[in-house]
DNA sequence: GCATTAATTGGTC
DNA sequence: GACCAATTAATGC
């Protein structure tokens, strides 16, 4: 397998770092990143723990979660190849506001806060990219508040599937296997409701299942059902 | 095979 | 629509 991911040869061209790759003579940032390999279900960021820089998914997938009051997790977003995780802990001596867990065997690149800060000061386009990302994320989270307040359970589950299709929907089945609990954490409801909604959606021929794999049958019909909520879904 | 975890179903508030 | 309990299916060791 790839022994150590190098930014120079990396093919994740929507990764902020790769996209703004700029070898600097005085300090080779790229050689100072660490590589972390996670097995499926392995947690690599724990909410409330001290920040240890930020991560980029090199290969694989991860979920980013936040714990609610009653100890229930909410999936905030997913990150796949080339995407950042842990960027919000990017302040002074802070703790991470989220947890992150690998959904598959995943390889991560990790930049220390110190190194990444230097990079931001050296490469303006990298800073700009990150800023845009923060802004977008804020928009999405505001849209989500509205959504959670107004959608029915069925709509929330459908919305979750539309999102999953966008992130993991290459081919017949979703490119990821999530437990019912995880889908509930994503949709913002309970496991039981997800189970019931899934079987209803199967009966309606909107989605299909093969073992643990789930697939979308009629994306347009699903979108139509949540068309009234035309915000940005997650 | 046994034991733990996940999925499902039914019932109550 | 959430929470709880009981049953069944799936999976790990």
Short mmCIF file of C-alpha atoms (C1' of nucleotides) in Angstrom, two decimals:
data_model
loop_
_atom_site.label_atom_id
_atom_site.label_comp_id
_atom_site.label_asym_id
_atom_site.label_seq_id
_atom_site.Cartn_x
_atom_site.Cartn_y
_atom_site.Cartn_z
CA UNK A 1 0.00 0.00 0.00
CA UNK A 2 1.00 3.61 -0.24
CA UNK A 3 3.69 3.87 2.36
CA UNK A 4 3.46 7.56 3.05
CA UNK A 5 1.23 10.04 1.27
CA UNK A 6 3.19 12.91 -0.24
CA UNK A 7 1.46 16.17 -1.06
CA UNK A 8 3.61 16.47 -4.17
CA UNK A 9 2.24 13.30 -5.71
CA UNK A 10 -1.21 13.32 -4.10
CA UNK A 11 -4.17 13.12 -6.43
CA UNK A 12 -6.78 14.63 -4.11
CA UNK A 13 -6.99 17.80 -6.12
CA UNK A 14 -9.81 19.34 -4.14
CA UNK A 15 -7.75 19.13 -0.96
CA UNK A 16 -6.93 22.69 0.14
CA UNK A 17 -3.34 21.81 0.76
CA UNK A 18 -2.83 20.04 -2.52
CA UNK A 19 -4.65 22.71 -4.48
CA UNK A 20 -2.40 25.36 -3.05
CA UNK A 21 0.68 23.22 -3.04
CA UNK A 22 3.66 25.50 -3.08
CA UNK A 23 7.07 24.23 -2.12
CA UNK A 24 8.81 26.78 0.06
CA UNK A 25 12.57 26.79 0.28
CA UNK A 26 12.93 27.95 3.87
CA UNK A 27 10.58 25.44 5.42
CA UNK A 28 9.24 22.29 3.89
CA UNK A 29 5.84 22.11 5.57
CA UNK A 30 4.83 19.09 3.61
CA UNK A 31 7.51 16.88 5.05
CA UNK A 32 6.38 17.83 8.53
CA UNK A 33 2.96 16.32 8.33
CA UNK A 34 2.17 13.08 10.06
CA UNK A 35 0.32 10.08 8.71
CA UNK A 36 -2.33 8.30 10.69
CA UNK A 37 -3.94 5.02 9.74
CA UNK A 38 -7.31 4.16 11.21
CA UNK A 39 -9.30 1.00 11.03
CA UNK A 40 -13.03 1.09 10.54
CA UNK A 41 -14.82 2.49 13.63
CA UNK A 42 -11.65 3.90 15.10
CA UNK A 43 -12.03 7.30 16.69
CA UNK A 44 -9.22 9.72 16.02
CA UNK A 45 -10.59 12.94 17.45
CA UNK A 46 -12.31 13.00 20.82
CA UNK A 47 -14.61 15.89 21.63
CA UNK A 48 -13.13 17.95 24.43
CA UNK A 49 -9.58 16.73 23.99
CA UNK A 50 -6.75 19.18 23.33
CA UNK A 51 -6.25 20.18 19.73
CA UNK A 52 -3.48 18.42 17.93
CA UNK A 53 -3.55 20.22 14.66
CA UNK A 54 -5.89 19.44 11.84
CA UNK A 55 -6.51 16.44 9.69
CA UNK A 56 -7.10 15.77 6.04
CA UNK A 57 -8.56 12.54 4.77
CA UNK A 58 -6.10 11.07 2.32
CA UNK A 59 -8.11 7.99 1.58
CA UNK A 60 -11.25 6.64 3.22
CA UNK A 61 -14.17 8.25 5.01
CA UNK A 62 -14.99 9.63 8.42
CA UNK A 63 -17.94 11.00 10.32
CA UNK A 64 -17.76 14.12 12.43
CA UNK A 65 -20.03 14.05 15.44
CA UNK A 66 -21.09 16.24 18.30
CA UNK A 67 -22.54 14.99 21.56
CA UNK A 68 -25.88 16.38 22.63
CA UNK A 69 -27.18 16.90 26.14
CA UNK A 70 -28.61 13.42 26.63
CA UNK A 71 -25.42 11.84 25.39
CA UNK A 72 -26.78 11.32 21.91
CA UNK A 73 -24.52 11.91 18.97
CA UNK A 74 -25.37 14.12 16.06
CA UNK A 75 -23.50 13.56 12.83
CA UNK A 76 -22.41 17.00 11.80
CA UNK A 77 -20.87 16.06 8.48
CA UNK A 78 -18.86 13.49 6.63
CA UNK A 79 -15.39 13.84 5.23
CA UNK A 80 -13.98 11.84 2.34
CA UNK A 81 -10.83 11.99 0.24
CA UNK A 82 -9.19 15.38 0.40
CA UNK A 83 -11.46 16.93 3.05
CA UNK A 84 -10.50 18.64 6.32
CA UNK A 85 -11.44 17.63 9.81
CA UNK A 86 -10.70 19.41 13.06
CA UNK A 87 -10.34 22.86 11.59
CA UNK A 88 -12.57 24.42 14.18
CA UNK A 89 -10.27 23.61 17.03
CA UNK A 90 -7.97 26.02 15.35
CA UNK A 91 -7.66 28.63 18.07
CA UNK A 92 -5.32 29.21 20.93
CA UNK A 93 -4.75 26.14 23.09
CA UNK A 94 -8.28 24.98 22.46
CA UNK A 95 -10.08 21.67 22.64
CA UNK A 96 -11.87 20.02 19.78
CA UNK A 97 -15.60 20.80 19.67
CA UNK A 98 -16.30 17.54 17.80
CA UNK A 99 -15.35 13.89 17.61
CA UNK A 100 -14.26 12.16 14.43
CA UNK A 101 -14.45 8.45 13.65
CA UNK A 102 -13.33 6.46 10.63
CA UNK A 103 -16.15 4.80 8.73
CA UNK A 104 -13.77 2.67 6.72
CA UNK A 105 -10.12 1.91 6.86
CA UNK A 106 -8.83 5.43 6.47
CA UNK A 107 -5.51 7.18 5.99
CA UNK A 108 -5.21 10.68 7.42
CA UNK A 109 -2.70 13.46 7.05
CA UNK A 110 -2.13 15.50 10.18
CA UNK A 111 -0.59 18.95 10.33
CA UNK A 112 0.29 20.41 13.70
CA UNK A 113 -1.28 23.74 14.55
CA UNK A 114 2.13 25.30 14.45
CA UNK A 115 3.00 24.06 10.98
CA UNK A 116 -0.42 24.84 9.57
CA UNK A 117 -0.35 28.34 10.99
CA UNK A 118 2.90 28.98 9.18
CA UNK A 119 1.40 27.61 6.02
CA UNK A 120 -1.57 29.94 6.30
CA UNK A 121 0.75 32.89 6.73
CA UNK A 122 2.86 31.88 3.79
CA UNK A 123 0.24 30.83 1.25
CA UNK A 124 -2.62 33.37 0.96
CA UNK A 125 -4.69 31.24 -1.40
CA UNK A 126 -4.71 28.46 1.14
CA UNK A 127 -6.02 30.88 3.76
CA UNK A 128 -8.68 32.08 1.36
CA UNK A 129 -9.82 28.55 0.60
CA UNK A 130 -10.13 27.78 4.26
CA UNK A 131 -12.06 30.99 4.88
CA UNK A 132 -14.53 30.16 2.15
CA UNK A 133 -14.93 26.76 3.65
CA UNK A 134 -15.74 28.22 7.06
CA UNK A 135 -18.32 30.52 5.52
CA UNK A 136 -19.99 27.71 3.63
CA UNK A 137 -20.06 25.54 6.68
CA UNK A 138 -21.76 28.26 8.66
CA UNK A 139 -24.43 28.59 5.99
CA UNK A 140 -25.07 24.90 6.08
CA UNK A 141 -25.34 24.79 9.81
CA UNK A 142 -27.86 27.61 9.83
CA UNK A 143 -29.91 25.82 7.22
CA UNK A 144 -29.78 22.73 9.35
CA UNK A 145 -31.28 24.43 12.36
CA UNK A 146 -34.27 25.42 10.29
CA UNK A 147 -34.57 21.98 8.79
CA UNK A 148 -34.51 20.18 12.10
CA UNK A 149 -37.24 22.35 13.44
CA UNK A 150 -39.60 22.02 10.51
CA UNK A 151 -39.15 18.63 8.89
CA UNK A 152 -41.14 15.52 9.71
CA UNK A 153 -39.29 12.32 10.51
CA UNK A 154 -39.86 10.93 7.03
CA UNK A 155 -38.54 14.12 5.50
CA UNK A 156 -35.51 14.11 7.75
CA UNK A 157 -34.66 10.55 6.80
CA UNK A 158 -35.18 11.31 3.12
CA UNK A 159 -32.97 14.34 3.48
CA UNK A 160 -30.32 12.12 5.04
CA UNK A 161 -30.49 9.76 2.08
CA UNK A 162 -30.21 12.57 -0.42
CA UNK A 163 -27.10 13.72 1.39
CA UNK A 164 -25.68 10.22 1.56
CA UNK A 165 -26.30 9.85 -2.13
CA UNK A 166 -24.36 13.00 -2.84
CA UNK A 167 -21.41 12.00 -0.70
CA UNK A 168 -21.31 8.24 -1.16
CA UNK A 169 -23.59 7.53 -4.07
CA UNK A 170 -21.44 6.22 -6.84
CA UNK A 171 -23.15 3.36 -8.59
CA UNK A 172 -26.04 1.16 -7.57
CA UNK A 173 -25.49 1.21 -3.84
CA UNK A 174 -24.10 3.73 -1.42
CA UNK A 175 -20.41 3.41 -1.10
CA UNK A 176 -20.61 3.20 2.67
CA UNK A 177 -22.32 1.05 5.27
CA UNK A 178 -23.87 2.89 8.18
CA UNK A 179 -25.75 1.40 11.10
CA UNK A 180 -29.35 2.42 11.69
CA UNK A 181 -28.10 4.26 14.74
CA UNK A 182 -25.73 6.29 12.58
CA UNK A 183 -28.44 7.15 10.09
CA UNK A 184 -30.56 8.28 13.03
CA UNK A 185 -27.67 10.40 14.30
CA UNK A 186 -27.46 11.96 10.87
CA UNK A 187 -31.17 12.54 10.39
CA UNK A 188 -31.72 13.78 13.91
CA UNK A 189 -34.20 11.18 15.05
CA UNK A 190 -34.20 7.78 16.76
CA UNK A 191 -33.04 4.42 15.56
CA UNK A 192 -36.57 3.00 15.67
CA UNK A 193 -37.96 5.78 13.52
CA UNK A 194 -35.21 5.22 10.98
CA UNK A 195 -35.98 1.50 10.82
CA UNK A 196 -39.65 2.23 10.28
CA UNK A 197 -39.02 4.91 7.70
CA UNK A 198 -36.57 2.74 5.79
CA UNK A 199 -39.07 -0.06 5.47
CA UNK A 200 -41.70 2.42 4.32
CA UNK A 201 -39.33 3.84 1.72
CA UNK A 202 -38.52 0.35 0.52
CA UNK A 203 -42.20 -0.39 0.15
CA UNK A 204 -42.58 2.82 -1.83
CA UNK A 205 -39.78 1.66 -4.14
CA UNK A 206 -37.72 4.73 -3.37
CA UNK A 207 -34.74 2.89 -1.91
CA UNK A 208 -33.48 -0.67 -1.93
CA UNK A 209 -31.35 -2.87 0.29
CA UNK A 210 -28.99 -5.74 -0.33
CA UNK A 211 -27.59 -7.08 2.89
CA UNK A 212 -26.21 -4.07 4.70
CA UNK A 213 -25.90 -2.05 1.53
CA UNK A 214 -28.49 0.58 0.81
CA UNK A 215 -29.21 2.08 -2.57
CA UNK A 216 -31.35 4.88 -3.92
CA UNK A 217 -33.94 3.85 -6.49
CA UNK A 218 -35.69 7.11 -7.22
CA UNK A 219 -33.62 10.12 -6.32
CA UNK A 220 -35.96 12.54 -8.05
CA UNK A 221 -38.98 11.33 -6.12
CA UNK A 222 -37.04 11.63 -2.87
CA UNK A 223 -35.97 15.16 -3.71
CA UNK A 224 -39.52 16.04 -4.65
CA UNK A 225 -40.71 15.10 -1.19
CA UNK A 226 -38.36 17.55 0.44
CA UNK A 227 -38.61 20.17 -2.28
CA UNK A 228 -40.33 22.58 0.09
CA UNK A 229 -37.17 22.68 2.12
CA UNK A 230 -35.02 23.95 -0.65
CA UNK A 231 -32.16 24.87 1.56
CA UNK A 232 -28.83 23.42 1.38
CA UNK A 233 -29.02 19.96 2.86
CA UNK A 234 -26.23 19.65 5.36
"C1'" DG B 1 -21.07 -22.96 19.34
"C1'" DC B 2 -21.56 -19.21 22.44
"C1'" DA B 3 -21.81 -14.38 23.45
"C1'" DT B 4 -22.17 -9.82 22.33
"C1'" DT B 5 -24.10 -6.34 19.22
"C1'" DA B 6 -27.44 -4.75 15.71
"C1'" DA B 7 -32.03 -4.74 13.78
"C1'" DT B 8 -36.81 -5.14 14.33
"C1'" DT B 9 -41.37 -4.98 16.41
"C1'" DG B 10 -44.80 -3.75 19.69
"C1'" DG B 11 -46.38 -1.13 23.37
"C1'" DT B 12 -46.71 3.09 26.55
"C1'" DC B 13 -46.59 7.77 27.61
"C1'" DG C 1 -42.68 10.99 18.07
"C1'" DA C 2 -39.53 9.52 21.86
"C1'" DC C 3 -38.46 5.93 25.09
"C1'" DC C 4 -38.51 1.17 26.81
"C1'" DA C 5 -38.79 -3.85 26.58
"C1'" DA C 6 -38.86 -8.17 24.16
"C1'" DT C 7 -37.64 -10.82 20.21
"C1'" DT C 8 -34.85 -12.08 16.37
"C1'" DA C 9 -30.91 -11.63 13.17
"C1'" DA C 10 -26.06 -10.99 12.52
"C1'" DT C 11 -21.35 -11.04 13.89
"C1'" DG C 12 -17.27 -11.61 16.63
"C1'" DC C 13 -14.36 -14.76 19.21
#
